[in-house]
Coordinates of C-alpha atoms and ligand atoms in Angstrom, one line a residue:
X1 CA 7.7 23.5 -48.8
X2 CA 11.1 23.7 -47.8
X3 CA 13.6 20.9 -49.5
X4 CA 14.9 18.1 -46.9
X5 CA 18.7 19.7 -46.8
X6 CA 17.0 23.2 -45.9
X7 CA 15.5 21.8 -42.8
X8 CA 18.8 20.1 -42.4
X9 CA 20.1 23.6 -42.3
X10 CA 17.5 25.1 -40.3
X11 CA 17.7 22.5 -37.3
X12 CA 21.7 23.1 -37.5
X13 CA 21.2 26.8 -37.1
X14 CA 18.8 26.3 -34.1
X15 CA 21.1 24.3 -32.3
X16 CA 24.0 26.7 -32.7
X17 CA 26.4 26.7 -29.8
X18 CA 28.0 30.1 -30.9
X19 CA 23.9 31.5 -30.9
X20 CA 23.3 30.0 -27.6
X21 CA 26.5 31.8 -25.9
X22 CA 25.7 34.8 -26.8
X23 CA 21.8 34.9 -26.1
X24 CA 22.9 33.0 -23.0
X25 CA 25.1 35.9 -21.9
X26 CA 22.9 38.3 -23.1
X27 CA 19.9 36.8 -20.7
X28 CA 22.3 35.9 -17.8
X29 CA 23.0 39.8 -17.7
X30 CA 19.1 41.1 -17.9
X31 CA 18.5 38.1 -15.0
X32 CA 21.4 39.8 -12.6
X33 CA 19.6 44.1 -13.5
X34 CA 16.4 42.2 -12.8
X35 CA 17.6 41.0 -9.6
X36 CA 19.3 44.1 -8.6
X37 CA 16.4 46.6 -9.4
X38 CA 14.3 44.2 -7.2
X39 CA 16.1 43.9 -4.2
X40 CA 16.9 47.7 -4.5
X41 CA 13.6 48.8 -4.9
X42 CA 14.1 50.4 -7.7
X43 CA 11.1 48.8 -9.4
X44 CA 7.9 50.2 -8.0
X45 CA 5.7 47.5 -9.0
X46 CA 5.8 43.7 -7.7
X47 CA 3.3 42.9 -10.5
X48 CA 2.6 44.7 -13.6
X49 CA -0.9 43.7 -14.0
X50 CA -2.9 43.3 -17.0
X51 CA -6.1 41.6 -18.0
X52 CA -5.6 37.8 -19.2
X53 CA -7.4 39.1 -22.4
X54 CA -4.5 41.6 -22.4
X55 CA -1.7 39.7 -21.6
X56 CA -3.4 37.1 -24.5
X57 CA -3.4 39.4 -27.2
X58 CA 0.3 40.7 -26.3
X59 CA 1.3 36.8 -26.6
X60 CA -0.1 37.0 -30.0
X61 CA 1.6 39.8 -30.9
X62 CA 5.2 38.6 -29.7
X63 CA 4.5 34.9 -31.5
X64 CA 5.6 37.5 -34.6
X65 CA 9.0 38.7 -32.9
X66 CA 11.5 36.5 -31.6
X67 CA 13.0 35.0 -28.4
X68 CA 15.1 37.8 -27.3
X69 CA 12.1 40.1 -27.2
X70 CA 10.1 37.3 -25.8
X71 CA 12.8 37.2 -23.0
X72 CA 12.4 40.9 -22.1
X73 CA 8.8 40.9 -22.4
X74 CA 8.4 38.3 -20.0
X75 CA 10.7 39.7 -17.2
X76 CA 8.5 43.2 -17.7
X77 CA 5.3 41.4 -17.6
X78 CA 5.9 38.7 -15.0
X79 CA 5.3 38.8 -11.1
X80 CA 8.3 39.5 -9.3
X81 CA 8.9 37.3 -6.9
X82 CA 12.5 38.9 -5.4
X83 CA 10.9 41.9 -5.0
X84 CA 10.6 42.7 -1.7
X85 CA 6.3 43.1 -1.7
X86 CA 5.9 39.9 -2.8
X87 CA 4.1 38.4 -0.2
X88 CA 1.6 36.6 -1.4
X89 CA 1.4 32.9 -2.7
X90 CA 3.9 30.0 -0.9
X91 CA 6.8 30.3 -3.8
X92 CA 10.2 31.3 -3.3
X93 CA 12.2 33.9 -5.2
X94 CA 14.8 31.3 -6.4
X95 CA 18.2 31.5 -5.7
X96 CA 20.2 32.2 -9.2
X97 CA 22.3 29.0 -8.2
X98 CA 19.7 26.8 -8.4
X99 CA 17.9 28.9 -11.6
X100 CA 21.6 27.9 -13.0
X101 CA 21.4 24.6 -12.7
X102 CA 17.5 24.8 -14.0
X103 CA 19.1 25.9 -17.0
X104 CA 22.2 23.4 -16.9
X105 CA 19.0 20.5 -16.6
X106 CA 17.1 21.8 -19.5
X107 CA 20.2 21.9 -21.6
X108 CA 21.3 18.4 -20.8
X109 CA 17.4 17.2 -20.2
X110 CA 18.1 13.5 -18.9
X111 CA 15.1 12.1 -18.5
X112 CA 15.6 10.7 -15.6
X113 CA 13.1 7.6 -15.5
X114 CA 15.2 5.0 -15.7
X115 CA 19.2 4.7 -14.4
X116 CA 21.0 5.5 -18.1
X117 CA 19.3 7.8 -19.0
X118 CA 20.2 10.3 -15.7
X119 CA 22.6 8.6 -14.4
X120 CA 24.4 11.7 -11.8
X121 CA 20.7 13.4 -11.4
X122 CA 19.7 9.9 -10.1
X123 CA 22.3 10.1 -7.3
X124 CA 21.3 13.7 -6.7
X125 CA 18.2 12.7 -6.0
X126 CA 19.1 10.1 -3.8
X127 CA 21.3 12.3 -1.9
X128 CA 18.3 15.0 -1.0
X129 CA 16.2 12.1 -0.5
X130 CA 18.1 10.5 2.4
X131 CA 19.1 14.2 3.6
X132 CA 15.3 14.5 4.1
X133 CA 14.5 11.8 5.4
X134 CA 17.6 12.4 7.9
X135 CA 16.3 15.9 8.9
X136 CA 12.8 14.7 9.4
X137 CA 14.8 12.0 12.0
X138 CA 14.1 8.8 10.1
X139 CA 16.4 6.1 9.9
X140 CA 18.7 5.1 7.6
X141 CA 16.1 2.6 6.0
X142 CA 14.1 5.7 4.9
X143 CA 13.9 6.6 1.6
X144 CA 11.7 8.2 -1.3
X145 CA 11.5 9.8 -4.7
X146 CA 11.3 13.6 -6.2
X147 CA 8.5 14.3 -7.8
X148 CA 6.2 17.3 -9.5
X149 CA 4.7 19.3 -6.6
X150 CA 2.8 18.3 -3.6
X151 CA 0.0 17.3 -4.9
X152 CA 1.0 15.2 -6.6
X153 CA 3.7 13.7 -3.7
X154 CA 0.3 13.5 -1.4
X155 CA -1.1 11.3 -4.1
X156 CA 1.5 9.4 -4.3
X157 CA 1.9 8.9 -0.8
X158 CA -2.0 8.2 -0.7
X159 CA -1.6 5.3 -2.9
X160 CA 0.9 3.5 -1.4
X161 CA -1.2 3.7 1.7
X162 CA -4.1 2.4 0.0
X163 CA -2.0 -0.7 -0.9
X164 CA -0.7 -1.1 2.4
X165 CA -4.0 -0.9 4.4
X166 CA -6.8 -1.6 2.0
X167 CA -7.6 -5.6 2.3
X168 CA -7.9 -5.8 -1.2
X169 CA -5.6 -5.6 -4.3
X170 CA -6.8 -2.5 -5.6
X171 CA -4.2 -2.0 -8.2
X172 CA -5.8 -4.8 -9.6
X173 CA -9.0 -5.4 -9.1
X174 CA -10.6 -1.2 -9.0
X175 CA -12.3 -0.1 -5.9
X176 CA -14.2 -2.8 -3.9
X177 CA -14.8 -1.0 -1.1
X178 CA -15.6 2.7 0.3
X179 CA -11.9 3.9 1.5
X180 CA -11.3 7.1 3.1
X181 CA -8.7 9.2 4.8
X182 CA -9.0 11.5 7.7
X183 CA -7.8 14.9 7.5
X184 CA -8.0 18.7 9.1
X185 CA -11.2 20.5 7.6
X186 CA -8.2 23.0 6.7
X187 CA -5.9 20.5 4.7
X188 CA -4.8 21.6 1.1
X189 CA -7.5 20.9 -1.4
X190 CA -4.9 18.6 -3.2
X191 CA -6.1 15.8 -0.7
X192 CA -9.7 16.1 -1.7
X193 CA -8.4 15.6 -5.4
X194 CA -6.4 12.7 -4.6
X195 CA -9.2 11.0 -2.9
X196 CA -11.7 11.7 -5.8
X197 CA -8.6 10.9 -8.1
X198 CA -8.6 7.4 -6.7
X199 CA -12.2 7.0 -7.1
X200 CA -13.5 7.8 -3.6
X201 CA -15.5 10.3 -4.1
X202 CA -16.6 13.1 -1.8
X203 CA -16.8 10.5 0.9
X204 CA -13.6 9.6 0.4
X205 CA -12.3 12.7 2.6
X206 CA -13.2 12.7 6.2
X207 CA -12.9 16.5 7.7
X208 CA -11.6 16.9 11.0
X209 CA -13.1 19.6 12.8
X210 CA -10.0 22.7 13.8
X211 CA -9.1 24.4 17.5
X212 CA -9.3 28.1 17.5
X213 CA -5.3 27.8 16.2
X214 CA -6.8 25.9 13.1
X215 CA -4.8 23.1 14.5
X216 CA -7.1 19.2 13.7
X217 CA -8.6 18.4 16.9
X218 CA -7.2 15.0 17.4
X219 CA -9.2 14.3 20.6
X220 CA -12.4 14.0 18.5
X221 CA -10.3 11.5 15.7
X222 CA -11.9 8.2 17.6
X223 CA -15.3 9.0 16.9
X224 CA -14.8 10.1 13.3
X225 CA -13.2 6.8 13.0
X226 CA -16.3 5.7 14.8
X227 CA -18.9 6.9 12.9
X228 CA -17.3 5.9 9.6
X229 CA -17.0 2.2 10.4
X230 CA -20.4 2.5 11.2
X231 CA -21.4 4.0 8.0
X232 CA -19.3 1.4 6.2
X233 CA -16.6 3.3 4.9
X234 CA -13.0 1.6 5.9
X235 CA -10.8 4.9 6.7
X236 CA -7.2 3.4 6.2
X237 CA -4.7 6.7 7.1
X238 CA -4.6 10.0 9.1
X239 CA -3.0 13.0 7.0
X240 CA -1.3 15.9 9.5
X241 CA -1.2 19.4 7.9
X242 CA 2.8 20.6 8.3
X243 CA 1.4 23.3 8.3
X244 CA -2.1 24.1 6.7
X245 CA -2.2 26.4 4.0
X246 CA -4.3 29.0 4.9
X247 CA -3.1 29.8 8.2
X248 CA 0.4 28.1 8.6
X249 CA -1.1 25.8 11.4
X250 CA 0.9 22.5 12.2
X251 CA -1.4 19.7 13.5
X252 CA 0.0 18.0 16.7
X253 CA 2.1 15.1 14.2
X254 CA 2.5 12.7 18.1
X255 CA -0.7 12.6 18.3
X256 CA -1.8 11.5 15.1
X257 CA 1.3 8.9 15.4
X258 CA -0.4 7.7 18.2
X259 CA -3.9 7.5 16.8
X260 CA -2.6 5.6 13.8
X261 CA -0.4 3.0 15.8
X262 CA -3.2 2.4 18.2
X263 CA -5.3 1.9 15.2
X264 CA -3.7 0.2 12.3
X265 CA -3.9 3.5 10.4
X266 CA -1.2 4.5 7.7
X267 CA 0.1 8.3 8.7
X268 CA 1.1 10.6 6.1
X269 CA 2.1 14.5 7.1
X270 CA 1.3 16.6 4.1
X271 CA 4.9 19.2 4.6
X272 CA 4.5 20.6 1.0
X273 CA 5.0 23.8 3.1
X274 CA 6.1 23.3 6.8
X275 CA 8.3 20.7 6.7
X276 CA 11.3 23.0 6.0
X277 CA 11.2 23.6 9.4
X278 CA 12.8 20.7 10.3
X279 CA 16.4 22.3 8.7
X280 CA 15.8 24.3 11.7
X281 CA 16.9 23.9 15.2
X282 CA 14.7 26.5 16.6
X283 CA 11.4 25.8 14.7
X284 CA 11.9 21.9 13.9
X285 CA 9.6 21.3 17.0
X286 CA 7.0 22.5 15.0
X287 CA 6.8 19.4 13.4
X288 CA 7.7 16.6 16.0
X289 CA 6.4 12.7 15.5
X290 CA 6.7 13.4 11.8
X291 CA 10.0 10.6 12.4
X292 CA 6.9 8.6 13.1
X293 CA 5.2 9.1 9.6
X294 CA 5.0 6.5 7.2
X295 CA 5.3 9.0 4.2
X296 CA 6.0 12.5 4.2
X297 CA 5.6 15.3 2.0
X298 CA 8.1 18.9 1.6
X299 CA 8.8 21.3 -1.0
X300 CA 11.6 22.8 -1.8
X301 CA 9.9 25.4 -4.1
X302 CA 7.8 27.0 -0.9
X303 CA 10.1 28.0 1.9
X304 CA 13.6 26.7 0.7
X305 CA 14.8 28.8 -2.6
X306 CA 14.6 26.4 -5.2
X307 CA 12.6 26.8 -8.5
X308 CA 9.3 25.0 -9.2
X309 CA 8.8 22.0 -8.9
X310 CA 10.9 20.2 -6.5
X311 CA 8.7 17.4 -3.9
X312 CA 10.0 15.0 -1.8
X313 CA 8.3 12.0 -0.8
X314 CA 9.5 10.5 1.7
X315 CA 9.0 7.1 3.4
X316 CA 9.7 5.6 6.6
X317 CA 10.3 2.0 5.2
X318 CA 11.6 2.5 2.1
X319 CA 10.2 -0.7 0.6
X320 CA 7.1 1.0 0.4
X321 CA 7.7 3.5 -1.8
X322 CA 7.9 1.3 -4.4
X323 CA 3.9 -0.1 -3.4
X324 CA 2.5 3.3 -5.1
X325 CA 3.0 1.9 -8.8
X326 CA 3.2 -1.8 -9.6
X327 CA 3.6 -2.3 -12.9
X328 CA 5.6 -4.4 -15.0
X329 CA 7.2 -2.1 -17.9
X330 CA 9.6 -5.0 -19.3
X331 CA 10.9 -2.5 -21.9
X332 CA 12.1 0.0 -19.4
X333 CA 13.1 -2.1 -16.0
X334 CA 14.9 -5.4 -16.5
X335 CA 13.9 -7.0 -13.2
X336 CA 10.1 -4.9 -12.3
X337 CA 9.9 -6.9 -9.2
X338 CA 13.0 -6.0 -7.3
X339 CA 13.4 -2.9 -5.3
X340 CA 16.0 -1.3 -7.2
X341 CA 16.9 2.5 -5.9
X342 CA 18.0 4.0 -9.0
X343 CA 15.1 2.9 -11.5
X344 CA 13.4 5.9 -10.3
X345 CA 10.2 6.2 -12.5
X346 CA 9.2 2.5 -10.5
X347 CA 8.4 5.3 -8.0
X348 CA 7.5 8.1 -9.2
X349 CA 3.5 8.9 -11.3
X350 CA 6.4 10.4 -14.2
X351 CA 8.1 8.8 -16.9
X352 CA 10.4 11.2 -18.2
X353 CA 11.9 13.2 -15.0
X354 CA 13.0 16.2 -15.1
X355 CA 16.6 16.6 -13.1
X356 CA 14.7 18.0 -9.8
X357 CA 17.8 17.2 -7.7
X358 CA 20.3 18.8 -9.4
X359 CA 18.3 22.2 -8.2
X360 CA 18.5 21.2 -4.7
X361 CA 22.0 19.5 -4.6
X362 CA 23.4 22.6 -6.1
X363 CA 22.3 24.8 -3.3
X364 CA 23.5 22.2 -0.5
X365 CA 26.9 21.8 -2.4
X366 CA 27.6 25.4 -2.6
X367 CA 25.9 26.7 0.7
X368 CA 25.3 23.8 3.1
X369 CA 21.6 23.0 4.2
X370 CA 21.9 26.0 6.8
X371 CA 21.3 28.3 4.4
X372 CA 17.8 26.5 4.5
X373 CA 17.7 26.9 8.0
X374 CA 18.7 30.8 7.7
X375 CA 15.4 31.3 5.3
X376 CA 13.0 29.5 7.8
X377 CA 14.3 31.3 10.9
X378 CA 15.0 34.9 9.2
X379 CA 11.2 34.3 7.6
X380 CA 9.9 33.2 10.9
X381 CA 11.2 36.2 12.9
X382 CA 9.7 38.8 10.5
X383 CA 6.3 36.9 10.6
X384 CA 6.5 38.0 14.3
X385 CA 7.4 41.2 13.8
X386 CA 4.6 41.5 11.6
X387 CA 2.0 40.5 13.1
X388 CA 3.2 42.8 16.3
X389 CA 2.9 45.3 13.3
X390 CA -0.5 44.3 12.8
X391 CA -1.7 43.6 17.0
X392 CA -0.3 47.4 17.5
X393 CA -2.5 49.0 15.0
X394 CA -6.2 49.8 16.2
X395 CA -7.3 49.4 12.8
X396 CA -6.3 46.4 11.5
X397 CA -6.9 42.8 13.8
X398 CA -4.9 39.5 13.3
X399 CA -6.4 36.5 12.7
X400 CA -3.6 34.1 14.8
X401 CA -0.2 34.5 16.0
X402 CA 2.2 32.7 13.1
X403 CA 3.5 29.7 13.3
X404 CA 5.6 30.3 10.0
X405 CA 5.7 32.5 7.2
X406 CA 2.2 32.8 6.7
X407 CA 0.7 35.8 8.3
X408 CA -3.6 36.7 8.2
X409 CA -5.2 40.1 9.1
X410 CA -7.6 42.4 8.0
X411 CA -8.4 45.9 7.9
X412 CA -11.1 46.6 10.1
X413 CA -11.3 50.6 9.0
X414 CA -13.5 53.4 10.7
X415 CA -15.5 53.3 12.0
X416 CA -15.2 49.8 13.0
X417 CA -17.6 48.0 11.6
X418 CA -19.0 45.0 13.3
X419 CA -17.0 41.4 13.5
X420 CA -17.7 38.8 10.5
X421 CA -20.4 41.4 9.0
X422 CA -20.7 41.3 4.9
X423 CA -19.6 44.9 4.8
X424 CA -16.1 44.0 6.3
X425 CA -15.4 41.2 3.9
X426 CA -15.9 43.5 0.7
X427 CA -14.3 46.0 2.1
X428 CA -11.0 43.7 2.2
X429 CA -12.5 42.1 -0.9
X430 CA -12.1 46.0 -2.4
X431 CA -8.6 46.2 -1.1
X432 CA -7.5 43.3 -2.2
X433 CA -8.7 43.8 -5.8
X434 CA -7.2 47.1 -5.3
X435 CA -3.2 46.3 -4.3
X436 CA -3.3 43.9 -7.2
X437 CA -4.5 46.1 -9.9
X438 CA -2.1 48.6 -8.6
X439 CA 0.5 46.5 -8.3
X440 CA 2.5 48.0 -5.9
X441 CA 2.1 45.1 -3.1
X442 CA 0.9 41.1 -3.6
X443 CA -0.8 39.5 -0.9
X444 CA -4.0 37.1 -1.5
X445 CA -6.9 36.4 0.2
X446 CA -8.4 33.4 2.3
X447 CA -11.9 32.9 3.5
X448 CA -12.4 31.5 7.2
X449 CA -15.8 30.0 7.9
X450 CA -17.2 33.0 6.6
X451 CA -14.8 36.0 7.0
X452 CA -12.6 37.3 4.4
X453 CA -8.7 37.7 5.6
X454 CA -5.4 39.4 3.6
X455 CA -3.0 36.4 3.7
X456 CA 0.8 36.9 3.2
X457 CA 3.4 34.5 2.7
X458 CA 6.7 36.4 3.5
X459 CA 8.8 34.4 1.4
X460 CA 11.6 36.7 0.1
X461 CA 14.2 37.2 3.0
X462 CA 14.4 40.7 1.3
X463 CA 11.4 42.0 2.4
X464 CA 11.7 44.1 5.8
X465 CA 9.3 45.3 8.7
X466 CA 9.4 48.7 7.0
X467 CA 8.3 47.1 3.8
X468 CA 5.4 45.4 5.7
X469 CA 4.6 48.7 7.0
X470 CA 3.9 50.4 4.0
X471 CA 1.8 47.7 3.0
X472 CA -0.9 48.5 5.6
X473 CA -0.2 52.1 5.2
X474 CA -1.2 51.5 1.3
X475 CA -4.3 49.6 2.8
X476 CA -5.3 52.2 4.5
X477 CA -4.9 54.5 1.9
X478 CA -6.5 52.4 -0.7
X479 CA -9.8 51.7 1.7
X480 CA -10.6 55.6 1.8
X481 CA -10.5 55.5 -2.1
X482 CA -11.9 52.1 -3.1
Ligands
LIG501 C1 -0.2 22.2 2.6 C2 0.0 22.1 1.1 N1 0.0 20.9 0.6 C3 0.1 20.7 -0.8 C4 0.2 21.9 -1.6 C5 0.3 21.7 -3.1 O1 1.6 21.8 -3.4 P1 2.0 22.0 -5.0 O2 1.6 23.4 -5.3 O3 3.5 21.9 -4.9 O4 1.4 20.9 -5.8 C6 0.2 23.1 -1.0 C7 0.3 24.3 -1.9 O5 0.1 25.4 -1.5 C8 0.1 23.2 0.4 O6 0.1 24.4 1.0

């Protein structure tokens, strides 16, 4: 065993400053060729695949080496997401301002939960807050918290619903009665987990049958409403997709308002994706009445260029973001019944933050917010490009004109084999299974009722028409062999 005044020494080492500038230059410089090869496309491959048995038993092998070849074996082993294929999952490459001040965070590491210990990141976050919440076109009495991903903001935003509408004090006292939300039968699966999270249960979810756009159906909300009361279960909010995740659609967010007004119903609009629209003055109609939402939900880690994780929550009435959590932590707040702004972990399911709004406030300081709006419209345009792409070509059929960045087809091949028939899915199943061992393209896939469909994201505003049009060429080409 080392003596005490080795470890001393050790620990001294590990925090050099003089160690840290130089690895920190050294990785700065393999981040900017990383960057440039990718949006050259001078890297064939968007994802270098391996097995996870593979990529386990490399891991194993680099726990001998050190963090400099750690470093360079992740950026040749990882998914590249500013290559221009990468069109698969709702991420965005990051911008390297924001990846700056991701590293500038984990350096300083304020934690964020209460004031002193984050004191600028706490104003940060307040600033993107009330930027939010004035995008979405609430008032000035709107505000909200940052938080770890959408899920967990539609969970939060669940529970303060629960203790605004449920008639009892369930914080308190558990469960006493069967709650439930209503919600598009195409809504994130994080809603499902929330309800069961909260002790709901499978009932606790109420799925709203979809139009042929995949939009809910709000005409048929009353007699879901209906038949729930009537089966005893007290539904206390409405959740709008903005947008869904499989297909990009955005539910009709007036008339949900209106259902929940007339019916004493809380309204939350899960944006974790969509509701970057509203930075836009083209697309931001895509998600009118969400001004009318008593919480809201967006991340800036899906359509607006900022690393994972970065949620708002936002509410309408500010007061009630602090009716999610209710406890009394006297060692952390001094006064846990006042509504204090800057005590942020009152608010938040975290203790220790990390500086989320640093991320975001970098990227509005140096750029403005219309460099958000840029993204969503240059995204938006190449979605319909695409799928002309895709409605021009006899062999491949689009599932629905996009209403964002996502985009769903499929190959239909040749002969064309019949609509929805088993053969069809694992054919796309094949080509799918294909691009990704290959590596050459990433899209993903998406079941609908029963029909397999290639789902892309186009998230990197690097990624052109031709780029899209190699893709289904390498479809093609990998059907005749797979
Ligand atoms: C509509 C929607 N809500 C919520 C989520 C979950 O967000 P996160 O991955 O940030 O937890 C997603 C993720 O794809 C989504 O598309």
């Amino acid at each position: 065993m080392k003596s005490s005044e080795m470890q001393r020494e050790t620990l001294k080492e590990a925090y050099s400053p003089e160690q840290f500038r130089a690895a920190g230059h050294h990785l700065v410089d393999q981040l900017a060729d990383h960057l440039t090869i990718m949006f050259n496309s001078e890297e064939p491959k968007v994802l270098p695949w391996q097995t996870p048995d593979q990529a386990y038993q490399r891991v194993k092998e680099l726990a001998q080496t050190d963090a400099q070849t750690v470093f360079k074996e992740t950026l040749a082993n990882c998914i590249r997401l500013h290559h221009p294929h990468f069109t698969g999952h709702q991420i965005s490459p990051p911008l390297p301002t924001a990846a700056l001040a991701g590293l500038l965070a984990d350096l300083i590491n304020n934690g964020m939960g209460v004031y002193e210990m984050g004191t600028i990141g706490t104003a940060f976050e307040r600033y993107v807050i009330k930027t939010v919440a004035h995008q979405f076109g609430m008032g000035e009495q709107a505000d909200g918290v940052l938080t770890s991903g959408g899920s967990l903001g539609n969970l939060t935003a669940l529970l303060a619903a629960r203790r605004s509408k449920s008639s009892h004090d369930v914080w308190n006292e558990g469960n006493q009665e069967p709650l439930a939300v209503m919600v598009s039968e195409q809504a994130h699966y994080c809603v499902d987990r929330a309800a069961r999270v909260m002790g709901w249960g499978e009932q606790g979810v109420i799925r709203i049958p979809v139009d042929d756009d995949f939009r809910m159906d709000t005409q048929s909300l009353g007699r879901h409403l209906q038949q729930s009361r009537e089966a005893g279960q007290t539904v206390i909010a409405v959740i709008g997709s903005a947008c869904s995740t499989a297909t990009g659609s955005f539910d009709d967010l007036n008339a949900i308002a209106d259902f929940c007004e007339a019916n004493d119903l809380w309204f939350h609009v899960d944006g974790a994706h969509g509701a970057a629209v509203s930075f836009s003055e083209k697309h931001r109609h895509l998600v009118a009445g969400i001004e009318r939402a008593d919480s809201a939900v967006l991340d800036f880690h899906k359509l607006l260029m900022t690393p994972a994780l970065a949620t708002a929550i936002v509410f309408r009435e500010g007061h009630n973001g602090y009716q999610a959590f209710a406890q009394k932590a006297q060692y952390l707040w001094s006064d846990p019944e006042s509504e204090t702004w800057y005590e942020l972990a009152r608010r938040t399911f975290e203790c220790t933050k990390t500086m989320y709004g640093l991320k975001v406030f970098s990227i509005i300081a140096e750029y403005g917010t219309s460099l958000f709006e840029a993204n969503v419209d240059s995204l938006h345009a190449l979605s319909v490009q695409f799928a002309q792409l895709i409605n021009d070509a006899d062999d491949f059929e689009l599932l629905i004109q996009p209403q964002t960045n996502i985009v769903c087809f499929r190959f239909l091949g040749e002969p064309m084999p019949s609509v929805n028939s088993q053969p069809l899915n694992e054919l796309n199943q094949r080509v799918r299974t294909a691009l990704i061992e290959e590596g050459r393209f990433y899209i993903v896939q998406t079941d609908i009722e029963k029909s397999t469909w290639l789902r892309t994201t186009l998230a990197n505003s690097a990624t052109t028409l031709e780029d899209l049009r190699q893709l289904l060429e390498r479809i093609r080409g990998l059907a005749q062999t797979n």
